[in-house]
Short mmCIF file of C-alpha atoms in Angstrom, two decimals:
data_model
loop_
_atom_site.label_atom_id
_atom_site.label_comp_id
_atom_site.label_asym_id
_atom_site.label_seq_id
_atom_site.Cartn_x
_atom_site.Cartn_y
_atom_site.Cartn_z
CA MET A 159 31.00 9.78 38.34
CA ILE A 160 32.76 8.86 35.15
CA ASP A 161 36.12 6.84 34.89
CA GLU A 162 38.17 8.80 32.44
CA THR A 163 41.10 6.46 32.80
CA ALA A 164 39.94 4.27 29.85
CA GLN A 165 40.50 7.02 27.24
CA VAL A 166 42.40 4.83 24.78
CA ASP A 167 42.49 4.60 21.10
CA ASP A 168 39.09 3.54 19.63
CA LYS A 169 40.41 0.54 17.78
CA ALA A 170 42.37 -0.60 20.73
CA SER A 171 39.23 -0.36 22.95
CA GLY A 172 37.13 -2.25 20.46
CA ILE A 173 35.14 0.84 19.38
CA GLU A 174 35.35 1.13 15.49
CA ARG A 175 34.06 4.40 14.14
CA THR A 176 31.73 4.17 11.25
CA ALA A 177 32.13 7.12 8.79
CA GLY A 178 29.20 9.47 9.53
CA ALA A 179 27.85 7.12 12.21
CA GLU A 180 27.73 10.05 14.81
CA GLU A 181 26.77 12.75 12.30
CA GLY A 182 23.32 13.96 12.99
CA THR A 183 22.95 11.91 16.25
CA THR A 184 21.21 13.71 19.09
CA VAL A 185 21.76 12.49 22.59
CA LEU A 186 19.67 13.60 25.51
CA VAL A 187 21.45 13.26 28.84
CA VAL A 188 19.09 13.13 31.89
CA ASP A 189 20.63 13.10 35.41
CA ASP A 190 20.05 15.20 38.55
CA GLU A 191 23.84 15.32 39.22
CA ARG A 192 25.02 18.43 37.15
CA SER A 193 28.58 17.41 37.32
CA ASN A 194 27.71 13.92 35.69
CA VAL A 195 25.76 15.81 32.99
CA GLU A 196 28.54 18.09 32.20
CA SER A 197 31.13 15.29 31.93
CA LEU A 198 28.86 13.31 29.58
CA GLU A 199 28.09 16.31 27.44
CA LYS A 200 31.77 16.87 26.92
CA ILE A 201 32.35 13.19 25.97
CA PHE A 202 29.59 13.03 23.45
CA GLN A 203 30.48 16.46 21.84
CA ARG A 204 33.93 15.06 21.25
CA GLU A 205 32.36 12.14 19.46
CA GLY A 206 30.70 14.49 17.23
CA MET A 207 27.15 14.17 18.54
CA ARG A 208 24.68 16.92 19.25
CA VAL A 209 23.93 16.90 23.04
CA LEU A 210 20.74 18.00 24.90
CA VAL A 211 20.62 18.02 28.64
CA ALA A 212 17.86 17.71 31.35
CA TYR A 213 18.04 17.44 35.17
CA ASP A 214 14.66 15.86 35.78
CA ALA A 215 12.09 13.79 33.96
CA LYS A 216 9.72 16.79 33.32
CA HIS A 217 12.32 18.71 31.34
CA ALA A 218 13.51 15.48 29.61
CA LEU A 219 10.02 14.90 28.17
CA GLU A 220 9.81 18.45 27.04
CA GLN A 221 13.08 17.99 25.18
CA VAL A 222 11.84 14.87 23.54
CA ARG A 223 8.66 16.45 22.38
CA GLY A 224 10.45 19.57 21.11
CA HIS A 225 13.53 18.02 19.38
CA ARG A 226 14.34 15.00 17.16
CA VAL A 227 16.21 12.86 19.74
CA HIS A 228 17.82 9.63 18.82
CA VAL A 229 19.05 8.32 22.12
CA VAL A 230 18.08 9.22 25.71
CA LEU A 231 20.73 8.45 28.36
CA THR A 232 19.01 8.68 31.71
CA ASP A 233 19.81 8.00 35.32
CA LEU A 234 17.67 5.32 36.91
CA MET A 235 17.41 6.82 40.41
CA MET A 236 16.33 10.54 40.38
CA PRO A 237 14.08 12.52 42.88
CA GLY A 238 10.53 12.33 41.88
CA THR A 239 10.18 10.53 38.66
CA THR A 240 12.63 7.50 38.14
CA GLY A 241 14.51 6.69 34.90
CA LEU A 242 12.22 3.69 34.48
CA GLU A 243 9.09 5.78 34.69
CA LEU A 244 10.74 8.27 32.22
CA LEU A 245 11.47 5.29 29.92
CA ARG A 246 7.67 4.45 29.92
CA ALA A 247 6.68 8.06 29.18
CA ILE A 248 9.23 8.49 26.38
CA LYS A 249 7.98 5.19 24.63
CA GLN A 250 4.57 6.73 24.80
CA VAL A 251 5.52 10.02 23.27
CA GLN A 252 8.21 8.90 20.80
CA PRO A 253 8.34 5.07 20.47
CA GLU A 254 11.26 5.27 18.05
CA VAL A 255 13.64 6.84 20.58
CA GLU A 256 16.26 4.47 22.03
CA VAL A 257 16.79 4.68 25.76
CA VAL A 258 20.04 3.65 27.85
CA LEU A 259 19.65 3.61 31.63
CA MET A 260 22.60 4.16 34.04
CA THR A 261 22.55 3.59 37.74
CA ALA A 262 24.73 2.93 40.72
CA TYR A 263 22.07 0.56 42.03
CA GLY A 264 22.21 -1.98 39.36
CA SER A 265 20.68 -5.53 39.64
CA VAL A 266 19.55 -8.21 37.34
CA GLU A 267 15.88 -7.62 38.23
CA VAL A 268 15.85 -4.00 37.48
CA ALA A 269 17.86 -4.66 34.19
CA VAL A 270 15.30 -7.28 33.09
CA SER A 271 12.42 -4.95 34.11
CA ALA A 272 14.03 -2.06 32.01
CA MET A 273 14.49 -4.26 29.01
CA ARG A 274 10.99 -5.42 29.15
CA GLU A 275 9.84 -1.73 29.18
CA GLY A 276 11.80 -1.13 25.90
CA ALA A 277 15.28 0.04 27.12
CA TYR A 278 18.06 -0.62 24.66
CA ASP A 279 20.77 -1.06 27.23
CA PHE A 280 21.61 -0.82 30.91
CA VAL A 281 25.07 0.44 32.24
CA GLU A 282 26.32 0.80 35.77
CA LYS A 283 28.07 3.68 37.51
CA PRO A 284 30.86 4.58 37.75
CA LEU A 285 30.59 4.94 34.09
CA LYS A 286 33.46 4.04 31.85
CA ARG A 287 33.82 6.29 28.82
CA MET A 288 34.57 3.35 26.42
CA THR A 289 31.43 1.45 27.67
CA ILE A 290 28.94 4.42 27.63
CA VAL A 291 30.10 5.65 24.18
CA LYS A 292 29.86 2.25 22.68
CA SER A 293 26.36 1.68 24.13
CA VAL A 294 25.00 4.95 22.87
CA ARG A 295 26.65 4.48 19.33
CA LYS A 296 24.93 1.05 19.05
CA ALA A 297 21.65 2.46 20.26
CA ALA A 298 21.72 5.22 17.72
CA GLU A 299 22.69 2.90 14.96
CA ARG A 300 19.78 0.43 15.87
CA GLY A 301 17.48 3.31 15.77
CA ARG A 302 18.68 4.42 12.26
CA LEU A 303 18.26 0.91 10.97
CA LEU A 304 14.74 0.67 12.30
CA GLU A 305 13.91 3.99 10.75
CA GLU A 306 15.39 2.96 7.40
CA ASN A 307 13.42 -0.29 7.57
CA ARG A 308 10.18 1.57 8.32
CA THR A 309 10.88 3.92 5.50
CA LEU A 310 11.62 1.08 3.02
CA LYS A 311 8.39 -0.62 4.11
CA ASP A 312 6.33 2.42 3.61
CA GLU A 313 7.69 2.98 0.12
CA ILE A 314 7.08 -0.63 -0.78
CA LYS A 315 3.70 -0.51 0.53
CA MET A 316 3.01 2.86 -1.33
CA LEU A 317 4.29 1.24 -4.61
CA THR A 318 2.59 -2.14 -4.30
CA LYS A 319 -0.67 -1.16 -2.72
CA ARG A 320 -3.26 -0.19 -5.37
CA GLU A 321 -6.00 2.06 -4.09
CA ILE A 322 -9.67 1.97 -4.86
CA ILE A 323 -10.01 5.24 -7.11
CA GLY A 324 -13.32 6.40 -8.33
CA SER A 325 -16.55 8.19 -7.48
CA SER A 326 -18.72 7.33 -10.56
CA VAL A 327 -22.00 5.70 -10.15
CA ALA A 328 -20.83 2.55 -12.04
CA TRP A 329 -17.74 2.13 -9.88
CA ARG A 330 -19.62 2.96 -6.59
CA ARG A 331 -22.14 0.22 -7.44
CA VAL A 332 -19.36 -2.41 -7.89
CA ILE A 333 -17.78 -1.34 -4.61
CA GLU A 334 -21.01 -1.64 -2.73
CA VAL A 335 -21.38 -5.23 -3.90
CA ALA A 336 -17.80 -5.99 -3.10
CA THR A 337 -18.14 -4.52 0.37
CA GLN A 338 -21.25 -6.48 1.05
CA ALA A 339 -19.69 -9.77 -0.14
CA ALA A 340 -16.38 -9.31 1.68
CA PRO A 341 -17.29 -10.42 5.23
CA SER A 342 -18.93 -13.70 3.84
CA MET A 343 -17.22 -16.93 3.00
CA ALA A 344 -19.00 -16.90 -0.54
CA THR A 345 -16.91 -17.58 -3.56
CA VAL A 346 -16.78 -14.47 -5.62
CA LEU A 347 -16.30 -14.31 -9.44
CA VAL A 348 -14.98 -11.04 -10.68
CA LEU A 349 -15.72 -10.31 -14.38
CA GLY A 350 -14.46 -7.56 -16.70
CA GLU A 351 -12.19 -6.66 -19.50
CA SER A 352 -8.38 -6.74 -19.22
CA GLY A 353 -6.94 -3.83 -17.20
CA THR A 354 -10.18 -2.93 -15.32
CA GLY A 355 -8.84 -3.88 -11.86
CA LYS A 356 -10.09 -7.31 -11.18
CA GLU A 357 -7.13 -8.14 -8.96
CA LEU A 358 -7.73 -4.78 -7.17
CA LEU A 359 -11.21 -5.77 -6.38
CA ALA A 360 -10.13 -9.15 -5.21
CA ARG A 361 -7.70 -7.68 -2.76
CA TYR A 362 -10.36 -5.17 -1.65
CA ILE A 363 -12.61 -8.04 -0.70
CA HIS A 364 -9.85 -9.94 1.03
CA GLU A 365 -8.84 -6.77 3.00
CA ARG A 366 -12.37 -6.44 4.35
CA SER A 367 -12.87 -10.09 5.23
CA ALA A 368 -12.26 -11.97 8.48
CA ARG A 369 -9.26 -13.49 6.63
CA ALA A 370 -7.49 -10.00 6.04
CA LYS A 371 -4.60 -10.88 8.41
CA ARG A 372 -3.85 -14.06 6.59
CA PRO A 373 -2.16 -14.57 3.15
CA PHE A 374 -3.56 -13.22 -0.12
CA VAL A 375 -2.15 -15.53 -2.89
CA ALA A 376 -2.62 -14.57 -6.46
CA VAL A 377 -2.39 -17.13 -9.36
CA ASN A 378 -2.44 -16.18 -12.98
CA CYS A 379 -3.87 -19.52 -14.44
CA ALA A 380 -2.83 -18.34 -17.98
CA ALA A 381 0.75 -17.58 -17.05
CA ILE A 382 1.58 -21.09 -15.76
CA PRO A 383 1.96 -23.87 -18.33
CA GLU A 384 -0.81 -26.48 -18.21
CA THR A 385 1.63 -29.25 -17.46
CA ILE A 386 2.67 -27.87 -14.10
CA LEU A 387 -0.49 -25.77 -13.06
CA GLU A 388 -2.00 -28.63 -11.10
CA SER A 389 1.26 -29.10 -9.16
CA GLU A 390 1.50 -25.31 -8.58
CA LEU A 391 -2.12 -25.21 -7.17
CA PHE A 392 -2.27 -28.29 -5.24
CA GLY A 393 1.49 -29.10 -4.55
CA HIS A 394 3.18 -32.56 -4.73
CA GLU A 395 5.01 -35.19 -2.70
CA ARG A 396 8.52 -36.24 -3.41
CA GLY A 397 8.66 -38.77 -6.19
CA ALA A 398 5.10 -37.95 -7.35
CA PHE A 399 6.53 -37.60 -10.90
CA THR A 400 9.88 -37.47 -12.78
CA GLY A 401 11.84 -34.47 -11.42
CA ALA A 402 9.94 -34.25 -8.11
CA VAL A 403 12.88 -34.62 -5.93
CA THR A 404 11.52 -32.78 -2.99
CA LYS A 405 8.07 -32.10 -1.64
CA LYS A 406 6.45 -28.81 -2.65
CA ASP A 407 3.57 -27.01 -1.17
CA GLY A 408 0.96 -25.56 -3.74
CA ARG A 409 -0.75 -22.27 -3.68
CA PHE A 410 -3.68 -23.70 -1.73
CA ALA A 411 -1.35 -24.56 1.18
CA LYS A 412 0.42 -21.18 0.93
CA ALA A 413 -2.97 -19.38 1.17
CA ALA A 414 -4.14 -21.45 4.17
CA GLY A 415 -6.50 -19.29 6.37
CA GLY A 416 -6.53 -16.52 3.70
CA THR A 417 -7.78 -15.91 0.13
CA LEU A 418 -6.63 -17.59 -3.09
CA PHE A 419 -7.20 -15.43 -6.13
CA LEU A 420 -7.40 -17.43 -9.37
CA ASP A 421 -7.00 -14.91 -12.16
CA GLU A 422 -7.87 -16.00 -15.74
CA ILE A 423 -9.89 -18.83 -14.36
CA GLY A 424 -11.33 -19.67 -17.88
CA GLU A 425 -7.82 -21.03 -18.82
CA LEU A 426 -7.96 -23.98 -16.59
CA SER A 427 -7.67 -27.49 -18.20
CA PRO A 428 -10.50 -30.01 -17.63
CA GLN A 429 -8.42 -32.03 -15.25
CA VAL A 430 -7.68 -29.04 -13.03
CA GLN A 431 -11.31 -27.99 -13.24
CA VAL A 432 -12.37 -31.31 -11.73
CA LYS A 433 -9.96 -30.91 -8.85
CA LEU A 434 -11.06 -27.22 -8.11
CA LEU A 435 -14.68 -28.37 -8.20
CA ARG A 436 -13.88 -30.84 -5.41
CA VAL A 437 -12.33 -28.12 -3.40
CA LEU A 438 -15.45 -25.97 -3.70
CA GLN A 439 -17.83 -28.96 -2.99
CA GLU A 440 -15.92 -31.01 -0.35
CA GLY A 441 -13.49 -28.40 1.06
CA GLU A 442 -10.41 -30.70 0.44
CA TYR A 443 -7.90 -31.61 -2.25
CA GLU A 444 -5.11 -34.03 -2.95
CA PRO A 445 -1.50 -33.00 -3.61
CA LEU A 446 0.06 -35.02 -6.53
CA GLY A 447 1.21 -38.41 -4.80
CA GLY A 448 -0.15 -37.37 -1.50
CA ASN A 449 -3.09 -37.68 0.92
CA THR A 450 -6.25 -35.61 1.27
CA VAL A 451 -5.83 -32.28 2.74
CA LYS A 452 -8.48 -29.90 4.10
CA ALA A 453 -8.59 -26.57 2.06
CA ASP A 454 -8.97 -23.68 4.39
CA VAL A 455 -9.19 -20.99 1.68
CA ARG A 456 -11.68 -18.48 0.40
CA ILE A 457 -11.62 -18.44 -3.40
CA VAL A 458 -11.99 -15.37 -5.53
CA ALA A 459 -11.75 -16.10 -9.29
CA ALA A 460 -11.66 -13.66 -12.20
CA THR A 461 -11.86 -13.80 -15.99
CA ASN A 462 -12.24 -11.55 -18.98
CA ARG A 463 -13.86 -14.41 -20.86
CA ASP A 464 -17.62 -15.02 -21.19
CA LEU A 465 -17.67 -18.09 -18.93
CA LEU A 466 -21.37 -18.93 -19.78
CA ALA A 467 -20.39 -18.97 -23.43
CA GLU A 468 -17.49 -21.23 -22.64
CA VAL A 469 -19.90 -23.58 -20.77
CA GLN A 470 -22.18 -23.67 -23.79
CA ALA A 471 -19.09 -24.42 -26.00
CA GLY A 472 -18.16 -27.27 -23.76
CA ARG A 473 -14.89 -25.74 -22.70
CA PHE A 474 -15.85 -25.06 -19.08
CA ARG A 475 -17.60 -27.23 -16.68
CA GLU A 476 -21.28 -26.02 -15.89
CA ASP A 477 -21.22 -27.30 -12.32
CA LEU A 478 -17.92 -25.50 -11.62
CA TYR A 479 -19.27 -22.35 -13.25
CA TYR A 480 -22.24 -22.17 -10.80
CA ARG A 481 -19.97 -23.01 -7.89
CA LEU A 482 -17.82 -20.04 -8.75
CA ASN A 483 -20.55 -17.67 -9.66
CA VAL A 484 -22.10 -17.44 -6.19
CA ILE A 485 -21.54 -13.68 -6.18
CA ALA A 486 -20.50 -12.04 -9.42
CA VAL A 487 -18.93 -8.62 -9.56
CA THR A 488 -18.36 -6.92 -12.92
CA ALA A 489 -15.50 -4.33 -13.11
CA PRO A 490 -16.88 -1.70 -15.55
CA PRO A 491 -14.53 -0.65 -18.36
CA LEU A 492 -13.00 2.78 -18.20
CA ARG A 493 -15.10 4.11 -20.99
CA ALA A 494 -18.13 3.43 -18.79
CA ARG A 495 -16.75 5.48 -15.96
CA ARG A 496 -15.07 8.39 -17.67
CA GLU A 497 -15.76 10.73 -14.84
CA ASP A 498 -13.25 8.88 -12.91
CA ILE A 499 -10.41 9.59 -15.26
CA PRO A 500 -9.43 12.91 -13.63
CA LEU A 501 -9.16 11.12 -10.26
CA LEU A 502 -7.09 8.36 -11.70
CA VAL A 503 -4.81 10.76 -13.60
CA ASP A 504 -4.27 12.66 -10.29
CA HIS A 505 -3.45 9.46 -8.46
CA PHE A 506 -1.06 8.06 -11.07
CA VAL A 507 0.72 11.40 -11.59
CA GLY A 508 1.34 11.55 -7.74
CA LEU A 509 2.45 8.00 -7.60
CA TYR A 510 4.95 8.11 -10.46
CA ALA A 511 6.31 11.61 -9.66
CA LYS A 512 7.30 10.23 -6.20
CA LYS A 513 8.67 7.04 -7.53
CA ASN A 514 10.90 8.84 -10.02
CA GLY A 515 11.91 11.45 -7.55
CA LYS A 516 10.21 14.28 -9.31
CA ALA A 517 8.17 17.22 -7.99
CA ARG A 518 4.35 16.97 -8.26
CA LEU A 519 3.30 17.78 -11.83
CA GLY A 520 0.17 19.50 -12.95
CA VAL A 521 -1.97 18.35 -15.88
CA ALA A 522 -3.05 20.87 -18.49
CA ARG A 523 -6.71 21.12 -19.28
CA ALA A 524 -6.18 20.16 -22.94
CA ALA A 525 -4.19 16.94 -21.93
CA LEU A 526 -6.94 15.95 -19.51
CA GLU A 527 -9.66 16.60 -22.21
CA ARG A 528 -7.75 14.30 -24.63
CA MET A 529 -7.59 11.61 -22.05
CA MET A 530 -11.22 11.99 -21.38
CA ASP A 531 -12.12 11.71 -24.85
CA TYR A 532 -10.03 8.63 -25.62
CA ALA A 533 -11.70 5.15 -25.63
CA TRP A 534 -8.93 3.32 -23.45
CA PRO A 535 -9.26 -0.12 -24.93
CA GLY A 536 -6.68 -1.23 -22.30
CA ASN A 537 -8.62 0.37 -19.53
CA VAL A 538 -6.99 1.58 -16.28
CA ARG A 539 -3.83 -0.40 -16.90
CA GLU A 540 -3.40 1.54 -20.26
CA LEU A 541 -4.05 4.79 -18.49
CA GLU A 542 -1.56 4.01 -15.87
CA ASN A 543 1.17 3.11 -18.39
CA VAL A 544 0.51 6.37 -20.35
CA ILE A 545 0.77 8.51 -17.15
CA GLU A 546 4.02 6.71 -16.04
CA ARG A 547 5.50 7.39 -19.53
CA ALA A 548 4.42 11.03 -19.43
CA VAL A 549 5.78 11.68 -16.01
CA VAL A 550 9.10 10.07 -16.88
CA LEU A 551 9.67 11.88 -20.10
CA SER A 552 8.15 15.25 -19.07
CA ARG A 553 10.68 18.20 -18.79
CA ALA A 554 8.19 20.76 -17.60
CA ASP A 555 6.18 21.07 -14.36
CA THR A 556 2.95 20.34 -16.27
CA LEU A 557 1.88 17.47 -18.45
CA THR A 558 0.53 18.60 -21.83
CA GLU A 559 -0.89 17.12 -24.98
CA HIS A 560 2.62 16.75 -26.27
CA ASP A 561 3.47 14.35 -23.33
CA LEU A 562 0.65 11.89 -24.49
CA PRO A 563 1.11 9.19 -27.09
CA GLU A 564 0.22 10.38 -30.61
CA ALA A 565 -2.43 7.69 -30.90
CA ILE A 566 -4.38 9.09 -28.13
CA VAL A 567 -4.27 12.72 -29.33
CA LYS A 568 -5.30 11.78 -32.88
CA SER A 569 -7.91 9.27 -31.82
CA ALA A 570 -9.43 11.64 -29.29
CA SER A 571 -9.50 14.67 -31.55
CA ALA A 572 -10.68 12.94 -34.68
CA ALA A 573 -14.39 13.06 -34.07
CA PRO A 574 -17.00 13.54 -31.33
CA ARG A 575 -17.24 10.23 -29.49
CA ALA A 576 -20.41 8.14 -29.05
CA LEU A 577 -21.45 7.36 -25.46
CA ASP A 578 -22.01 3.84 -24.39
CA PHE A 579 -23.82 2.59 -21.25
CA PRO A 580 -23.94 -0.81 -19.59
CA VAL A 581 -27.40 -2.39 -19.67
CA GLY A 582 -29.16 -1.30 -16.47
CA THR A 583 -27.62 2.11 -16.20
CA PRO A 584 -30.02 4.32 -14.28
CA LEU A 585 -31.65 7.04 -16.38
CA ALA A 586 -30.41 9.74 -14.12
CA GLU A 587 -26.86 8.80 -14.65
CA ILE A 588 -27.34 8.61 -18.44
CA GLU A 589 -28.93 12.10 -18.33
CA LEU A 590 -26.06 13.44 -16.32
CA ARG A 591 -23.41 11.97 -18.65
CA VAL A 592 -25.11 13.39 -21.71
CA ILE A 593 -25.29 16.83 -20.14
CA LYS A 594 -21.67 16.71 -19.20
CA GLU A 595 -20.47 15.63 -22.67
CA THR A 596 -22.63 18.27 -24.42
CA LEU A 597 -21.14 21.04 -22.10
CA LYS A 598 -17.72 19.87 -23.21
CA HIS A 599 -18.78 20.10 -26.68
CA THR A 600 -20.09 23.71 -26.06
CA LYS A 601 -17.06 24.73 -24.06
CA GLY A 602 -19.29 25.19 -20.93
CA ASP A 603 -21.90 27.19 -22.72
CA LYS A 604 -25.08 26.04 -20.71
CA SER A 605 -27.51 27.95 -23.01
CA LEU A 606 -26.12 26.45 -26.09
CA ALA A 607 -26.12 22.99 -24.45
CA ALA A 608 -29.74 23.44 -23.38
CA GLN A 609 -30.65 24.28 -26.99
CA LEU A 610 -28.92 21.33 -28.45
CA LEU A 611 -30.48 18.89 -25.74
CA GLY A 612 -33.91 20.53 -26.14
CA ILE A 613 -34.27 21.31 -22.42
CA SER A 614 -34.16 24.43 -20.35
CA THR A 615 -31.00 26.01 -18.95
CA ARG A 616 -32.51 25.73 -15.51
CA THR A 617 -32.77 21.83 -15.91
CA ILE A 618 -29.10 21.74 -16.66
CA TYR A 619 -28.20 23.74 -13.51
CA ARG A 620 -30.64 21.61 -11.43
CA LYS A 621 -29.12 18.28 -12.71
CA LEU A 622 -25.65 19.45 -12.01
CA ASP A 623 -26.57 20.71 -8.49
CA GLU A 624 -27.93 17.34 -7.63
CA VAL A 625 -24.55 15.74 -8.14
CA GLY A 626 -22.68 17.83 -5.57
CA PRO A 627 -19.22 19.23 -5.55
CA VAL A 628 -17.26 15.99 -5.73
CA GLU A 629 -18.41 14.90 -9.28
CA ASN A 630 -18.50 18.56 -10.43
CA ALA A 631 -14.83 19.11 -9.35
CA PRO A 632 -12.84 20.99 -12.01
CA PRO A 633 -10.14 19.44 -14.20
CA LEU A 634 -6.61 18.91 -12.66
CA GLY A 635 -3.70 21.04 -13.13
CA PRO A 636 -2.91 24.91 -13.30
CA GLU A 637 -5.40 25.46 -16.06
CA GLY A 638 -8.23 23.62 -14.52
CA GLY A 639 -7.80 25.01 -10.87
#
């Protein structure tokens, strides 16, 4: 039964309407008493809510599976399956649905049990209109807030998380080393030019280590003034120096149990190098003005400098170099993994189209060829910036040459480029790259390419077949399939 005597003004009853709060809210009322269901249906419809009904748990679960339900208002004592059992089933099927239980047999024990099982609220019969409406409104609002929070977290994760993109032999070789190194406690030194993805590799190693659930703390050693870098890394006690009015934890303390990524490690001053060496040798450090602290961190360092040359020039400690260089991983420049450019372009186009609220854009074959031909001195970071700019400024549904910076178009079209390969590149990979570049030059004419290379057409087909469909995928966009 429902007590309708409390039908007073919303503000007087303490129920304040939020504009649009009930719009789009779907309530599922579950009770074996049809008169009760009919009364509740009328009440919620007057509140502007969409109402679904069910007279048993089985029908209620079918409604939850078939509709977007925000709140389930269910009787606790029903023949067959109880409301508490229905609550458990709903949380298995749709965990985000809020459940409010109603009963004439209320007790503290049952209420506590229902809350532990995930119920939002618990109301007793006879139901008061004011009480039940207020409870359902709050449950719906909580559900909306949780959904918005999840959506926001997903968007932040999508925008901040950088994926490992690439299938080239050079990139796969790097990932294999990083994957093997990840589970160990060994210090890793990531080498490579600016913009090649050194921090990406560091995060990849952290996420596949036993410390993945602990913090990943990144420090750009070149971005922090030398005078405060020591304090930033190791922390300080109050009064340790002029201006130290409070105690401050350093990055080592913040990364406790996790991974500390020291980017631009070649920029460290001699004094900080000594303290870092102690951490690597003894597993401890001293905050400025403080006592010795155990360092529970895994260190991954990175640099775009030739550290060995820095050692020989006397600017970097030799003993620290060898402590850091336990496992070395070199991120290849983009020009050494050109076959990954279509994959990267596709990824960045999707990323920045979504970020800027645009429909997914295609990429014209000519634009992709220009990007494949460009040297990319800024590596992947430069490519990402170019794609973001193109997506933002594009007025069509396909990116063309006109959307690319003039420097890229002119540089790429000026002359056929020379191929370069890192020392140690397998001959099979070199052969494949040469064949692919020659085919581009001949516009896909395999007979002409074979003549230029001095091999048979059959050899070209065989070499391409050995690679498989992934690396032979057509270019992006409507012109490339």
